[in-house]
Tab-separated table of C-alpha atoms in Angstrom:
chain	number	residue	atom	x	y	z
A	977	UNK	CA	-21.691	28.912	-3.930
A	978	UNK	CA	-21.612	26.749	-7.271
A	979	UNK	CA	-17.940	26.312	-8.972
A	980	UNK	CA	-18.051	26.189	-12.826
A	981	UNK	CA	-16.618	23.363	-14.713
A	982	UNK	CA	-13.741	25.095	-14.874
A	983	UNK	CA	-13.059	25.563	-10.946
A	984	UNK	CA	-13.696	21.676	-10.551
A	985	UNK	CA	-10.982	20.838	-13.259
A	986	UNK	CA	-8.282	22.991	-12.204
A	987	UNK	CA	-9.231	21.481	-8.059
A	988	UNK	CA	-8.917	18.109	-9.962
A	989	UNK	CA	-5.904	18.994	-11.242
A	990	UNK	CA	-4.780	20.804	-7.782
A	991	UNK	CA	-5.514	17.691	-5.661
A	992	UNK	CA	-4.173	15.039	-8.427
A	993	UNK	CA	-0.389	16.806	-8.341
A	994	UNK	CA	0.066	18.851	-5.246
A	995	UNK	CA	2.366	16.925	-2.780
A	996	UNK	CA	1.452	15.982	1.296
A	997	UNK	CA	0.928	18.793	3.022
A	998	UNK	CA	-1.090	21.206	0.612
A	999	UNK	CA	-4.235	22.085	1.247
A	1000	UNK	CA	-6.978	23.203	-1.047
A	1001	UNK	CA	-8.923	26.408	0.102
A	1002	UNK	CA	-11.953	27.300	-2.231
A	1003	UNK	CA	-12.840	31.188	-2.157
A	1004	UNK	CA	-15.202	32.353	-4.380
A	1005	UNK	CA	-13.554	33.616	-7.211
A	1006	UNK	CA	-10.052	32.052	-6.706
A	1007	UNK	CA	-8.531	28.979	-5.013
A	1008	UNK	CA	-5.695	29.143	-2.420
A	1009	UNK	CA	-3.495	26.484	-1.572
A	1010	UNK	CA	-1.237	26.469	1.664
A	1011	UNK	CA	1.421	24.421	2.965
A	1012	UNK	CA	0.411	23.321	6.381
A	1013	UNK	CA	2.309	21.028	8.806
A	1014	UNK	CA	0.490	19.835	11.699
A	1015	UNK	CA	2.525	20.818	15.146
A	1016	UNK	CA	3.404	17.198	15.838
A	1017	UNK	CA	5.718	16.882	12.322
A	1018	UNK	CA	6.588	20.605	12.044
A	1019	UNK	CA	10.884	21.355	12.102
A	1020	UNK	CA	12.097	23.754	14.590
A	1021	UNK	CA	11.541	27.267	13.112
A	1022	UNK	CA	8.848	26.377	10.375
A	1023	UNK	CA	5.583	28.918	11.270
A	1024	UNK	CA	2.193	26.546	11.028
A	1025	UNK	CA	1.208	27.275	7.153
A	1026	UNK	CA	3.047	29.112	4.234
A	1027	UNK	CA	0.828	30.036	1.228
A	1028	UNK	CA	1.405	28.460	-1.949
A	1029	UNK	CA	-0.417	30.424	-4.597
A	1030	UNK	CA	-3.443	31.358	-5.840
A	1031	UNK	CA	-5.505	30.531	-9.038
A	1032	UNK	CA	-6.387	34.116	-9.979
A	1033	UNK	CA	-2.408	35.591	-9.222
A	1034	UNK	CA	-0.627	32.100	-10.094
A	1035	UNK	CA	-0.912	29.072	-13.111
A	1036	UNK	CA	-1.707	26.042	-11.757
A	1037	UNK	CA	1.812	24.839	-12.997
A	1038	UNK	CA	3.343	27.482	-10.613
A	1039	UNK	CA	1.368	26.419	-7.741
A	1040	UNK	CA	2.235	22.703	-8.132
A	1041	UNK	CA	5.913	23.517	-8.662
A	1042	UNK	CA	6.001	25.976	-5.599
A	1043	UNK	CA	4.250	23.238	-4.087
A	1044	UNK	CA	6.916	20.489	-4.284
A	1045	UNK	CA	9.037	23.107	-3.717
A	1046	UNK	CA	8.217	23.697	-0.370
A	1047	UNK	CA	7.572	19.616	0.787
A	1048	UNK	CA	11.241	19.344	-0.975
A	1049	UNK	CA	12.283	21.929	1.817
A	1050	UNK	CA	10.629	20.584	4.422
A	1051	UNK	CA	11.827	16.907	3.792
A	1052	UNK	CA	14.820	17.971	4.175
A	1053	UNK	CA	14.457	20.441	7.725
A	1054	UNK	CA	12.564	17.001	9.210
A	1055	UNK	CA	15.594	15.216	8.394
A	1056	UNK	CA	17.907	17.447	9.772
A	1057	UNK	CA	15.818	17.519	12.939
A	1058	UNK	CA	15.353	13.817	13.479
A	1059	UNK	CA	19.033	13.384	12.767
A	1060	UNK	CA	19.692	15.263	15.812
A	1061	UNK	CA	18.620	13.261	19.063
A	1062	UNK	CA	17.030	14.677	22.008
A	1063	UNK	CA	19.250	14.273	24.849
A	1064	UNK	CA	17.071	11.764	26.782
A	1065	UNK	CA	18.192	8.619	28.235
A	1066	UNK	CA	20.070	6.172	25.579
A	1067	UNK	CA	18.390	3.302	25.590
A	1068	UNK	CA	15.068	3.974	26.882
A	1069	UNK	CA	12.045	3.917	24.985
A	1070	UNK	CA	12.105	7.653	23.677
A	1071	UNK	CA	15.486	7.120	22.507
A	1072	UNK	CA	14.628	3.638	20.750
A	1073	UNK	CA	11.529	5.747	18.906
A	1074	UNK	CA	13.869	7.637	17.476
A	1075	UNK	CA	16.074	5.191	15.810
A	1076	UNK	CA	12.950	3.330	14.968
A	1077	UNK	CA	11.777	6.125	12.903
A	1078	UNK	CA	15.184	6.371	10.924
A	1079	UNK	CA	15.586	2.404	10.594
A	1080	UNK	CA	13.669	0.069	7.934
A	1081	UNK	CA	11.101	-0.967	9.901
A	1082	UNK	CA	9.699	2.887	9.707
A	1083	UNK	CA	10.678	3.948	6.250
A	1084	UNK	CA	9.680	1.246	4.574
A	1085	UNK	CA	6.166	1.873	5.483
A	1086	UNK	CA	3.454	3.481	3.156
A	1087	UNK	CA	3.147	6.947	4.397
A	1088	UNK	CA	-0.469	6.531	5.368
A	1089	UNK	CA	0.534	3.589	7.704
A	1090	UNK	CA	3.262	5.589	9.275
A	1091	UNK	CA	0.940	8.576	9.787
A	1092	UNK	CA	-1.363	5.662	11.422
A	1093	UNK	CA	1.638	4.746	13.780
A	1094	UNK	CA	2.431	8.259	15.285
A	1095	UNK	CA	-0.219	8.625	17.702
A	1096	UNK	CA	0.815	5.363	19.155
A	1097	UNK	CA	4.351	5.657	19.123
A	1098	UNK	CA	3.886	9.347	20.679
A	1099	UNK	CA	1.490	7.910	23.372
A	1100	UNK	CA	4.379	5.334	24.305
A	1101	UNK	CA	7.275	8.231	24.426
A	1102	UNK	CA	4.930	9.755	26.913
A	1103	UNK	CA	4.321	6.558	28.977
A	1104	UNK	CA	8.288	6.629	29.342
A	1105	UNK	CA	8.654	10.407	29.737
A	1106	UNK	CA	6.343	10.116	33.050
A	1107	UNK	CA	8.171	6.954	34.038
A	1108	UNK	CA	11.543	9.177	34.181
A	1109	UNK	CA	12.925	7.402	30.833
A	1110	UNK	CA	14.320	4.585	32.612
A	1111	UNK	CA	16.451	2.026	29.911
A	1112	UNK	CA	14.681	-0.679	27.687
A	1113	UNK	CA	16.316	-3.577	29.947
A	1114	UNK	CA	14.586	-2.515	33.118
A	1115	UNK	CA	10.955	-2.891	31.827
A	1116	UNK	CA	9.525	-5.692	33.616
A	1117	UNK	CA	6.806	-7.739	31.992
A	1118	UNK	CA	3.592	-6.798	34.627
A	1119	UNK	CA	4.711	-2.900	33.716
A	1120	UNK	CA	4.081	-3.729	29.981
A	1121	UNK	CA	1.340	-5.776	30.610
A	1122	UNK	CA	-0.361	-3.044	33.116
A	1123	UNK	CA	0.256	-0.185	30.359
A	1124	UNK	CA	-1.716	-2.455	27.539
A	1125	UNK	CA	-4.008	-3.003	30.067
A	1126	UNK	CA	-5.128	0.834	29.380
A	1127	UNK	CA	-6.873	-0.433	26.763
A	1128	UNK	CA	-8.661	-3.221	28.380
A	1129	UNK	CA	-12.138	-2.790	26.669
A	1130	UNK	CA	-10.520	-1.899	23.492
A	1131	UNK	CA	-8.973	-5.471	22.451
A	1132	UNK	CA	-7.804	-4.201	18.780
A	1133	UNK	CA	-5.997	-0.747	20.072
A	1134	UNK	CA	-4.417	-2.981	22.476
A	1135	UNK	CA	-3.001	-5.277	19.937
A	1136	UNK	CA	-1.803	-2.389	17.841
A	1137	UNK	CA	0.396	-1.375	20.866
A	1138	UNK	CA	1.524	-4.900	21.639
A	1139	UNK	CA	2.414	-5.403	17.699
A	1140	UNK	CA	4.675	-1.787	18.371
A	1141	UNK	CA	6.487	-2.441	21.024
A	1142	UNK	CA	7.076	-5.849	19.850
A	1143	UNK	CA	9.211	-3.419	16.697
A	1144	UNK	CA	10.484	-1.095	19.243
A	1145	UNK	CA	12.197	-4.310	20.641
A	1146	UNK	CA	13.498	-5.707	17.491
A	1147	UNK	CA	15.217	-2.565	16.798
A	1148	UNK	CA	16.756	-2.487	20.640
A	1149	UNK	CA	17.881	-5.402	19.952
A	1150	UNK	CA	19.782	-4.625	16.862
A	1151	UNK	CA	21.476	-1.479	18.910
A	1152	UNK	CA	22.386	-4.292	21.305
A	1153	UNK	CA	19.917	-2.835	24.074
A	1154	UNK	CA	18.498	-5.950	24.995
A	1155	UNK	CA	18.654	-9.508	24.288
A	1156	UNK	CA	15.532	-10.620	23.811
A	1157	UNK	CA	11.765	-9.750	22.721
A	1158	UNK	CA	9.877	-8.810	26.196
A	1159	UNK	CA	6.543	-8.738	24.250
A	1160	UNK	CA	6.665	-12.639	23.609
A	1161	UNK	CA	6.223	-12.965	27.060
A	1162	UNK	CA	2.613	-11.049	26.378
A	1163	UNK	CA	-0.042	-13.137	26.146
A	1164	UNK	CA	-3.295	-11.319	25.277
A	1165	UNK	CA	-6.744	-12.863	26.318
A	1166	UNK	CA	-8.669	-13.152	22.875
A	1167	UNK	CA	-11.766	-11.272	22.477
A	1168	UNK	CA	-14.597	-12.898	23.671
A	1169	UNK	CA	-17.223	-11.560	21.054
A	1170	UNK	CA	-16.419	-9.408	17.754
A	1171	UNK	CA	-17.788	-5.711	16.792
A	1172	UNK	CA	-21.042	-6.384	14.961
A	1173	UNK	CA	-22.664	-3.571	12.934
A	1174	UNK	CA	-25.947	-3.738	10.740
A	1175	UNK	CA	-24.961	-5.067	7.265
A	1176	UNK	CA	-26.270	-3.357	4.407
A	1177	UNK	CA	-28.300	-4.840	1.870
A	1178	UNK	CA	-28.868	-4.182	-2.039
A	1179	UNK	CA	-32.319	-3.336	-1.526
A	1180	UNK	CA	-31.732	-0.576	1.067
A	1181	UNK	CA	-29.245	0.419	-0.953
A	1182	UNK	CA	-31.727	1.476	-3.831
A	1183	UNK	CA	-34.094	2.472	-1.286
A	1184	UNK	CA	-31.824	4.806	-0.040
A	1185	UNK	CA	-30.923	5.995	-3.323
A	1186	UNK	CA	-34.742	6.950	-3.936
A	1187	UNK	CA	-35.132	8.770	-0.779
A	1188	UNK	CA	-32.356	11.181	-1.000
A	1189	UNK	CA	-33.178	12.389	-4.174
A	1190	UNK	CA	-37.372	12.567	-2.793
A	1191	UNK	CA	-35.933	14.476	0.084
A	1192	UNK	CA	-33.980	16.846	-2.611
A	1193	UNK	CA	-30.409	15.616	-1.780
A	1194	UNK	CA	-29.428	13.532	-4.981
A	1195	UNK	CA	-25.608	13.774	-3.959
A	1196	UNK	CA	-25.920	12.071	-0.800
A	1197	UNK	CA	-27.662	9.039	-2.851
A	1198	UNK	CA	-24.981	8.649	-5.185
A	1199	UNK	CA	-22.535	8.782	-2.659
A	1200	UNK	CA	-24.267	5.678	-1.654
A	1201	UNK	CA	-24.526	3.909	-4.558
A	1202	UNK	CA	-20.737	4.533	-5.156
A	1203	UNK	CA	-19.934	2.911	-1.708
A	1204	UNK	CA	-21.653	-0.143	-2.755
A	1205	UNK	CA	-19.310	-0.678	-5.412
A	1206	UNK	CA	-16.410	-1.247	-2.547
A	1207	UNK	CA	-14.367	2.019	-2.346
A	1208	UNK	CA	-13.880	4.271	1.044
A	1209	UNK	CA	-15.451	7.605	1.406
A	1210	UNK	CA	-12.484	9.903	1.094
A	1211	UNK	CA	-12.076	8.014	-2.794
A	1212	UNK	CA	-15.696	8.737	-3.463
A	1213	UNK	CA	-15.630	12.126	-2.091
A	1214	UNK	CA	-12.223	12.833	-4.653
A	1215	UNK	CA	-13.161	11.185	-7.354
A	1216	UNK	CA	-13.533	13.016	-10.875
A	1217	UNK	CA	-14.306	12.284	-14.455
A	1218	UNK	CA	-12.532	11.507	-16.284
A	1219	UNK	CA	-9.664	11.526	-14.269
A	1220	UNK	CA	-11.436	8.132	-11.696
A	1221	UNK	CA	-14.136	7.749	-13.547
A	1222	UNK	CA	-15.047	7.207	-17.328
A	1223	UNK	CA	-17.269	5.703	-19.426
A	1224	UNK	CA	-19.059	3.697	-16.829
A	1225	UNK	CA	-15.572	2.527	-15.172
A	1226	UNK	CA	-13.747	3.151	-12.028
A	1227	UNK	CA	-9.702	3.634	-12.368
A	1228	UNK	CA	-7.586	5.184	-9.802
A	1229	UNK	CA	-5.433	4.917	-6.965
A	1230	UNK	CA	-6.644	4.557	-3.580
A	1231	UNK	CA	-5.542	7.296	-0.900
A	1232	UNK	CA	-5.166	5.059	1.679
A	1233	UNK	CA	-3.411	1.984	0.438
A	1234	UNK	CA	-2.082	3.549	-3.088
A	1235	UNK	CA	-3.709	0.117	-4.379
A	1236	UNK	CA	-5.058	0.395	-8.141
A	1237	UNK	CA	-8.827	0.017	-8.929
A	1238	UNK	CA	-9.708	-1.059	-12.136
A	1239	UNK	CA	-13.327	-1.981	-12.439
A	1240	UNK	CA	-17.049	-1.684	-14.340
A	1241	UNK	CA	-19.482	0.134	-12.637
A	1242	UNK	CA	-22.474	-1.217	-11.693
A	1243	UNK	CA	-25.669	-0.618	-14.027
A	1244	UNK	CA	-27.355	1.140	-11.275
A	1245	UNK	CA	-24.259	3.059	-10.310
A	1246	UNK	CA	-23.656	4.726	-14.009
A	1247	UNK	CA	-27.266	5.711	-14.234
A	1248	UNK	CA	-27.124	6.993	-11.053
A	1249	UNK	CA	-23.875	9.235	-11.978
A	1250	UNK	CA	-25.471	10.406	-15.143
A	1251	UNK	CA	-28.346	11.664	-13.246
A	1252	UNK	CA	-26.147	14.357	-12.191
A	1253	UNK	CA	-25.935	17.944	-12.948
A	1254	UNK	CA	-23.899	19.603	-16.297
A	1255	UNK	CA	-21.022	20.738	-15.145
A	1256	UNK	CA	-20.386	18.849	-12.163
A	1257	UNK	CA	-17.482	17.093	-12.728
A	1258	UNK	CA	-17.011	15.392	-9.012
A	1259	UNK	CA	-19.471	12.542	-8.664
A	1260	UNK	CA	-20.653	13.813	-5.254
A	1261	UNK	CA	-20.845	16.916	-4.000
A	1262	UNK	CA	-22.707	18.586	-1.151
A	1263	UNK	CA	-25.997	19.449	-2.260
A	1264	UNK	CA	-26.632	22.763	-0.310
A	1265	UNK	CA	-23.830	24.726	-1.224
A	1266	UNK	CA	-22.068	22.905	-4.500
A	1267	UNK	CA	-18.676	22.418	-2.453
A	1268	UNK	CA	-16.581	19.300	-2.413
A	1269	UNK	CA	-18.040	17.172	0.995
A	1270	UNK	CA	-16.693	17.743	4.045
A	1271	UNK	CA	-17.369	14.739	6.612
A	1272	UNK	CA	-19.029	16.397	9.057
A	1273	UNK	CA	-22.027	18.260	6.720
A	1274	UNK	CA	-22.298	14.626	4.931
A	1275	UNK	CA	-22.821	12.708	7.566
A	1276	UNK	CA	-25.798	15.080	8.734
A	1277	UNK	CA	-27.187	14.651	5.303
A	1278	UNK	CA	-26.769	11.003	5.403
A	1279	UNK	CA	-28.312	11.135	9.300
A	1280	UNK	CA	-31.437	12.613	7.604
A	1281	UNK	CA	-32.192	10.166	4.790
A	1282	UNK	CA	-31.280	7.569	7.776
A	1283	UNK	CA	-34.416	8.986	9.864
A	1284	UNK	CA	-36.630	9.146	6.932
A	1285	UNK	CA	-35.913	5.862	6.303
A	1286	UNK	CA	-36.195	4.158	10.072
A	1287	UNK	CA	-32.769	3.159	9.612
A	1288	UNK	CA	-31.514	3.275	12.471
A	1289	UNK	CA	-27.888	2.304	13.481
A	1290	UNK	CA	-26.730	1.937	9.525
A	1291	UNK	CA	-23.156	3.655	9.381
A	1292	UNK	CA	-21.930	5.089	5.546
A	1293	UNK	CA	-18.304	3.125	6.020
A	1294	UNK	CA	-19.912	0.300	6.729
A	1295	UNK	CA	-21.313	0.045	3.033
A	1296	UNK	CA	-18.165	-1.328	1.920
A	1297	UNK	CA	-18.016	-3.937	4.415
A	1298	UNK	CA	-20.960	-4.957	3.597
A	1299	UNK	CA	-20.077	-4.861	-0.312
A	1300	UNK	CA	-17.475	-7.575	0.528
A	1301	UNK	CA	-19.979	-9.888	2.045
A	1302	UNK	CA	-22.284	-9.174	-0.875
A	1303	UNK	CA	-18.981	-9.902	-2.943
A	1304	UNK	CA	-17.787	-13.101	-1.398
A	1305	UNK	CA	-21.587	-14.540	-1.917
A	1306	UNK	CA	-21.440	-13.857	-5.447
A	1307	UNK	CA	-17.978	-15.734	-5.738
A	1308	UNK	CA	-15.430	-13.262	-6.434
A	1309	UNK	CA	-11.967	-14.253	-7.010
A	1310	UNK	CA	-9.141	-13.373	-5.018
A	1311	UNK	CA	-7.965	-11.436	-8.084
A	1312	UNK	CA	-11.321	-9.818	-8.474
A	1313	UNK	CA	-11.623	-8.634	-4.872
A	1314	UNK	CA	-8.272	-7.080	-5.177
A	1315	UNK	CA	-9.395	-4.840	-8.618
A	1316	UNK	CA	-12.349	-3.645	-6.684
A	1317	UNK	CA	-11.716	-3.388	-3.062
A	1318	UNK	CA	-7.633	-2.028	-3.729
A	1319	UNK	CA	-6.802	-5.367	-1.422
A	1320	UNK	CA	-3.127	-6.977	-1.534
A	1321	UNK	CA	-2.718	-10.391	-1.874
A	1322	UNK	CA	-2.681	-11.066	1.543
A	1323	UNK	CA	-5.066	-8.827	2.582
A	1324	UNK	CA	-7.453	-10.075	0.422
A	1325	UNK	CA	-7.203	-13.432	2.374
A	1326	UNK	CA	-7.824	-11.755	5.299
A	1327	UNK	CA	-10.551	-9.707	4.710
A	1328	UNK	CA	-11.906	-12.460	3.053
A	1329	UNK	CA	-11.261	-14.773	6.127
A	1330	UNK	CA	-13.047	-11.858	8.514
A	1331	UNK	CA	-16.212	-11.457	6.513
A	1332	UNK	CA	-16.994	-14.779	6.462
A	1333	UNK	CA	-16.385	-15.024	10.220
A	1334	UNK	CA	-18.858	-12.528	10.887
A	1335	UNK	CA	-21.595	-12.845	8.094
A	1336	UNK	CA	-24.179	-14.936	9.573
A	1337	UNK	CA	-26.061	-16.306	6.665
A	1338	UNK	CA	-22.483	-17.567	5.210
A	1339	UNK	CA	-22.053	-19.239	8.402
A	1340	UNK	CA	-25.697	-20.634	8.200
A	1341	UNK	CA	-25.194	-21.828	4.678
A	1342	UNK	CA	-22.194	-23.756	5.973
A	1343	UNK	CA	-23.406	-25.201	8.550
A	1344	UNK	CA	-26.364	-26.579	6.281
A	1345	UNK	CA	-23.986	-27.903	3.690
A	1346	UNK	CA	-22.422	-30.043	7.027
A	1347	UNK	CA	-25.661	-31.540	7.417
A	1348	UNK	CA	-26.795	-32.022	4.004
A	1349	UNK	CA	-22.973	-34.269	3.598
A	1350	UNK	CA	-24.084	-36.244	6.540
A	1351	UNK	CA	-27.044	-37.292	5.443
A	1352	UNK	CA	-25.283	-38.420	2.517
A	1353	UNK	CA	-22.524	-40.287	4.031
A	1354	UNK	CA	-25.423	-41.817	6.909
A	1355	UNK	CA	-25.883	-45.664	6.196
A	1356	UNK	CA	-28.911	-46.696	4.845
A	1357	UNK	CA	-30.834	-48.994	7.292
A	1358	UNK	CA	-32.032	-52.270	6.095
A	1359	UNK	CA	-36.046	-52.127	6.809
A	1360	UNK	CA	-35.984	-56.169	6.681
A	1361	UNK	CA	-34.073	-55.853	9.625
């Protein structure tokens, strides 16, 4: 099925002002839209999904307006819900979730980093459900210690639930629960060696490039191409000109983060976008059947060019790590790597900091500066001597 022109504006348009929860159906002579809430944030007496509207019944006005509509509602049934606490234990850890989720710490977060929390936070209610909910005070530091130890070979997951506690703590001890900070006590053993992956370079980018569009799979290519330029696939799967995209430059807000991008494409990159089709308005889409990618038919596609290519091992998300070496080498600024990557201040320091770490030609190139000073600073020897 091929959309017109038409279909791909008003799905910009759909996707560019719908709030959370909507999702975009494509039929083939209408869109739906539905209001889905996954079971783990849905209020008591919601059903799973509620239809929006449809494109050949409803304007797309009507369908973004029914749309906030119905998040509008539901913001406020979620509130009314988590107002009203479960009657577990006070004190104990499912209680302390709660008011964690209604305090600072929680709302202040961007909503992609609290959606990131939930599965850790629910995984730590259930840890205390099985333990009978017994109070915050009466952890003991070998039971914390023994339930991060879960995660023994995974040394990052295991700091993520360390660094949540740690919150869970701060907050029991604002409710007066506690008196002090048991995960201080928590010392974690650092990782003795860190996650290496193949690093792409600019050659097998082009390479790559060339070989999708021999094998007769253009899109997957230019999916590519776009990742070398630094953004994450679910931006390059969403972006459309001229809304992200225009006149060989990349502006838009990044769905993760909410960070702005603001940069030139690459000369490469813009012929590579003109190359496609009339009428195709999203800069990648899947080849076969003209539909906006989803992850699992693109990463067959990209498995194939992989194959033809004997590249073995190379992963599509790890193109824009491997931007950010290629980046750093060519001397970005701190201000730079923020337009293009979507990177605060800080995290640009960071990432920065853990690139070079693991880059081993930057750590090379170091070390040979080392040596080159020493020779330098080595005394001469006097041959009359």
């Amino acid at each position: 099925m091929t959309l017109l022109k038409r279909d791909y504006r008003i799905l910009a348009e759909l996707k560019d002002k719908l709030p959370p929860l909507c999702v975009i159906r494509p039929r083939k002579n209408y869109t739906t839209v539905y209001f889905s809430v996954p079971a783990r944030l849905r209020p008591k007496g919601w059903k799973p999904s509620y239809e929006v509207g449809r494109t050949d019944k409803h304007t797309t006005a009507e369908i973004i307006e029914r749309g906030k509509e119905l998040y509008a509602e539901y913001k406020a049934a979620k509130k009314t819900d988590d107002l009203q606490l479960p009657t577990f234990r006070k004190g104990s850890l499912s209680h302390i979730i709660t008011l964690y989720k209604q305090s600072e710490h929680y709302t202040n977060l961007k909503p992609a980093t609290q959606k990131g929390y939930i599965s850790y936070l629910n995984t730590i209610k259930r840890w205390s459900d099985s333990a009978g909910n017994p109070h915050i005070k009466e952890l003991t530091l070998p039971t914390a210690i023994e339930f991060l130890n879960l995660w023994q070979d995974a040394p990052r997951t295991r700091k993520y639930y360390k660094a949540i506690l740690s919150k869970l703590y701060q907050v029991a001890m604002q409710k007066g629960y506690v008196t002090h900070n048991l995960m201080e006590g928590v010392k974690l053993p650092k990782a003795q060696t860190k996650n290496t992956y193949k690093v792409w370079s600019e050659e097998q980018i082009y390479k790559f490039n060339e070989k999708a569009k021999e094998i007769g799979i253009p899109n997957v290519g230019r999916a590519v191409m776009i990742a070398w330029e630094g953004f994450r696939q679910t931006d390059i799967f969403n972006c459309v000109e001229p809304f992200h995209y225009h006149k060989g430059r990349f502006k838009f807000k990044t769905s993760k983060t909410n960070e702005q991008i603001n940069c030139a494409a690459f000369p490469e990159t813009i012929a590579c976008i003109e190359e496609r089709p009339a009428g195709q308005i999203h800069l990648t889409v899947n080849d076969k059947s003209g539909e906006l990618w989803t992850m699992h038919a693109f990463s067959k596609q990209f498995k194939k060019v992989c194959d033809a290519l004997g590249m073995k091992g190379y992963q599509f998300r790890k193109i824009r790590n491997s931007a950010a070496i290629y980046c750093l080498k060519a001397g970005l600024s701190d201000q730079e790597f923020k337009q293009r990557f979507g990177w605060s201040k800080a995290m640009v320091e960071h990432e920065i900091d853990y690139y070079t770490d693991i880059d081993q030609e930057i750590i090379e190139s170091g070390n040979d500066k080392i040596l080159a000073m020493k020779k330098r600073s080595t005394p001469r020897q006097n041959p009359q001597e």
